[in-house]
Short mmCIF file of C-alpha atoms in Angstrom, two decimals:
data_model
loop_
_atom_site.label_atom_id
_atom_site.label_comp_id
_atom_site.label_asym_id
_atom_site.label_seq_id
_atom_site.Cartn_x
_atom_site.Cartn_y
_atom_site.Cartn_z
CA MET A 28 26.37 37.71 -3.25
CA ARG A 29 26.88 34.31 -2.34
CA GLY A 30 23.33 32.26 -1.27
CA PHE A 31 22.34 29.94 1.32
CA ASN A 32 20.39 26.46 0.67
CA ARG A 33 19.45 24.46 3.43
CA ALA A 34 16.74 22.00 3.63
CA ILE A 35 15.20 20.03 6.49
CA ILE A 36 12.36 17.78 6.38
CA ALA A 37 10.94 15.36 8.65
CA GLY A 38 8.49 12.78 7.25
CA ASN A 39 7.47 8.68 6.25
CA LEU A 40 9.07 7.46 2.65
CA THR A 41 5.98 7.06 0.03
CA ARG A 42 7.68 3.80 -1.06
CA ASP A 43 10.76 1.16 -1.16
CA PRO A 44 13.89 3.77 -1.96
CA ASP A 45 15.75 2.95 -5.28
CA LEU A 46 19.50 2.57 -5.02
CA ARG A 47 21.05 2.46 -9.08
CA TYR A 48 24.66 3.18 -9.32
CA THR A 49 26.19 5.08 -12.24
CA VAL A 50 28.41 4.68 -15.01
CA ASN A 51 31.54 5.19 -13.19
CA ARG A 52 30.20 3.04 -10.03
CA ARG A 53 28.73 6.11 -7.62
CA ALA A 54 26.14 4.81 -5.29
CA VAL A 55 22.81 6.67 -5.57
CA LEU A 56 19.68 6.33 -3.72
CA SER A 57 15.88 8.06 -4.13
CA PHE A 58 13.26 8.21 -2.84
CA THR A 59 9.86 10.18 -1.75
CA VAL A 60 8.95 11.53 1.46
CA ALA A 61 5.60 12.49 2.64
CA VAL A 62 6.23 15.46 4.98
CA ASN A 63 2.56 16.14 6.71
CA TYR A 64 0.64 19.63 8.42
CA ARG A 65 -1.68 20.81 9.34
CA TYR A 66 -3.55 24.37 8.24
CA LYS A 67 -7.21 25.99 8.77
CA ASN A 68 -9.46 26.17 5.08
CA ASN A 69 -11.40 29.28 4.85
CA ASN A 70 -14.25 27.62 7.52
CA GLY A 71 -11.93 28.18 9.76
CA GLU A 72 -11.61 23.99 10.18
CA TYR A 73 -8.32 22.08 10.40
CA GLN A 74 -7.78 20.25 7.33
CA ASP A 75 -4.19 17.92 7.36
CA GLY A 76 -1.82 18.22 4.00
CA ALA A 77 0.59 16.50 2.68
CA ASP A 78 3.62 17.54 0.17
CA TYR A 79 5.79 15.00 -1.01
CA ILE A 80 9.27 15.79 -1.23
CA PRO A 81 11.81 14.44 -4.20
CA VAL A 82 15.49 13.27 -2.15
CA VAL A 83 18.06 12.45 -3.41
CA VAL A 84 21.51 10.88 -1.41
CA TRP A 85 24.80 9.84 -2.90
CA GLY A 86 27.83 7.33 -2.19
CA PRO A 87 28.55 5.20 0.81
CA GLN A 88 25.61 6.74 2.78
CA ALA A 89 22.82 5.25 -0.22
CA GLU A 90 24.96 1.95 -0.32
CA SER A 91 24.02 1.73 3.75
CA LEU A 92 20.28 4.13 3.68
CA GLY A 93 19.40 1.29 1.08
CA LYS A 94 19.81 -1.44 3.01
CA PHE A 95 17.49 -0.54 6.12
CA LEU A 96 14.96 2.27 4.62
CA LYS A 97 12.21 0.72 3.42
CA LYS A 98 8.53 2.12 3.14
CA GLY A 99 7.18 3.62 6.05
CA SER A 100 10.57 4.50 6.90
CA PRO A 101 10.15 7.72 9.02
CA VAL A 102 13.81 10.12 8.34
CA LEU A 103 14.89 13.70 9.12
CA VAL A 104 16.90 14.76 5.69
CA GLU A 105 19.66 17.46 5.40
CA GLY A 106 20.08 18.93 2.85
CA GLN A 107 19.93 21.20 -0.42
CA ILE A 108 16.69 21.94 -2.70
CA ARG A 109 18.19 21.41 -6.44
CA THR A 110 16.18 21.86 -9.94
CA ARG A 111 17.35 20.26 -12.42
CA SER A 112 16.15 19.71 -16.14
CA TYR A 113 16.35 17.29 -19.41
CA GLU A 114 14.87 16.67 -22.24
CA ALA A 115 11.96 13.81 -22.52
CA LYS A 116 12.23 11.45 -23.58
CA ASP A 117 9.80 10.81 -25.60
CA GLY A 118 10.50 13.90 -27.34
CA SER A 119 8.09 16.08 -25.96
CA GLY A 120 10.68 19.22 -24.88
CA LYS A 121 11.96 19.89 -21.70
CA ARG A 122 11.01 18.37 -18.66
CA TYR A 123 11.95 19.80 -14.51
CA VAL A 124 12.25 18.06 -11.64
CA THR A 125 12.87 19.97 -7.96
CA GLU A 126 14.56 17.62 -5.13
CA LEU A 127 16.49 17.74 -1.61
CA ILE A 128 20.04 16.45 -2.64
CA ALA A 129 20.75 14.79 0.28
CA GLY A 130 23.86 15.55 2.88
CA ASN A 131 22.38 14.20 6.11
CA VAL A 132 19.49 11.62 6.30
CA VAL A 133 19.29 10.33 10.05
CA MET A 134 17.13 7.23 10.55
CA LEU A 135 14.12 7.53 12.99
CA GLY A 136 11.89 4.61 14.40
CA SER A 137 9.78 3.01 16.93
CA ARG A 138 10.85 2.48 20.30
CA GLU A 139 8.25 -0.13 20.55
CA LYS A 140 10.61 -3.45 21.60
CA ASN A 141 9.97 -6.57 19.26
CA ASN A 142 11.85 -9.92 19.32
CA ASN A 143 13.42 -9.95 16.65
CA SER A 144 16.50 -8.05 16.79
CA ASP A 145 17.42 -7.76 12.89
CA ASP A 146 14.05 -5.47 12.52
CA LEU A 147 14.56 -1.89 12.09
CA GLN A 148 12.38 -1.15 14.81
CA ASN A 149 14.24 -2.90 17.46
CA ASN A 150 16.21 0.52 17.99
CA ASP A 151 17.00 3.53 20.68
CA PHE A 152 16.30 6.36 16.94
CA PRO A 153 13.86 8.56 18.21
CA SER A 154 10.40 8.62 16.95
CA MET A 155 8.87 11.16 15.09
CA ASP A 156 6.55 11.83 18.26
CA ASP A 157 9.28 12.45 19.82
CA LEU A 158 10.44 15.84 17.56
CA ASN A 159 8.73 18.71 18.59
CA PHE A 160 8.21 21.15 15.39
CA THR A 161 6.00 23.52 17.21
CA GLY A 162 7.04 26.96 17.95
CA ASN A 163 5.52 29.29 20.74
CA ASP A 164 2.93 31.18 18.55
CA GLY A 165 1.51 27.69 17.18
CA ASP A 166 3.22 27.43 14.02
CA ASN A 167 4.37 23.79 12.24
CA PHE A 168 7.94 25.02 11.95
CA GLY A 169 9.04 27.17 15.47
CA SER A 170 11.40 30.31 15.08
CA LEU A 171 14.88 32.10 16.12
CA ASN A 172 13.50 33.79 18.17
CA GLU A 173 11.14 31.18 20.46
CA GLY A 174 13.40 28.51 20.29
CA GLY A 175 12.21 26.86 17.10
CA PHE A 176 14.43 24.06 15.35
CA ASN A 177 16.31 26.31 13.46
CA GLU A 178 17.76 28.05 16.42
CA PRO A 179 22.07 26.96 16.34
CA LYS A 180 23.69 26.15 18.77
CA ALA A 181 26.35 28.24 20.88
CA ASN A 182 29.68 27.11 19.76
CA SER A 183 28.47 25.48 16.68
CA VAL A 184 30.62 25.79 13.86
CA ASN A 185 29.93 24.35 10.05
CA SER A 186 28.02 21.10 11.06
CA LYS A 187 26.35 19.11 9.29
CA PHE A 188 23.25 19.14 11.63
CA ASP A 189 23.33 22.01 14.37
CA GLN A 190 19.60 22.66 15.20
CA VAL A 191 17.65 21.86 18.32
CA PRO A 192 14.51 20.53 18.12
CA PRO A 193 12.88 23.54 20.81
CA ASN A 194 11.81 20.40 23.27
CA ASN A 195 14.46 20.17 25.88
CA ASP A 196 13.98 16.72 27.57
CA PRO A 197 16.60 14.61 28.47
CA GLU A 198 14.55 12.12 27.85
CA THR A 199 13.47 12.68 24.42
CA ASP A 200 16.32 14.62 23.25
CA ILE A 201 18.07 13.52 19.42
CA PRO A 202 21.19 12.59 20.31
CA PHE A 203 22.79 14.03 17.51
#
């Protein structure tokens, strides 16, 4: 049986991205995305938490994103989760790394307008507040039956981003 490996995350960069090149001159960009969530503790009180997901982008997209992304930039990342291993340089054994290998990265931004036209914040990208990832049952993910983020469009075939957010307001829809 062939498996299925697709992950979609939205959050903010925790540090400036690191653009490097392989010996074959292929660009590779790495950064970490903080994905915030809310949960109930044992006392029934809501607590905020965050997961820190390492992301790797390859090729021309890595070079383009490296010019614009910076610490705190909001992004939506779609890709595959991969695990790799390597031998530690200090000889302490094998190390394992789990990363999200991005197939598509969408820069999200604030709708605030300012006087600097070169500023990344001066754009028409959707903001993190425009994305509604809450399903009807109150979870943070939505679901297939409730019009959540994972519901595919009726006529989509093999598109890089064929999911629709549950918010159908034309003023805040994501322009994919």
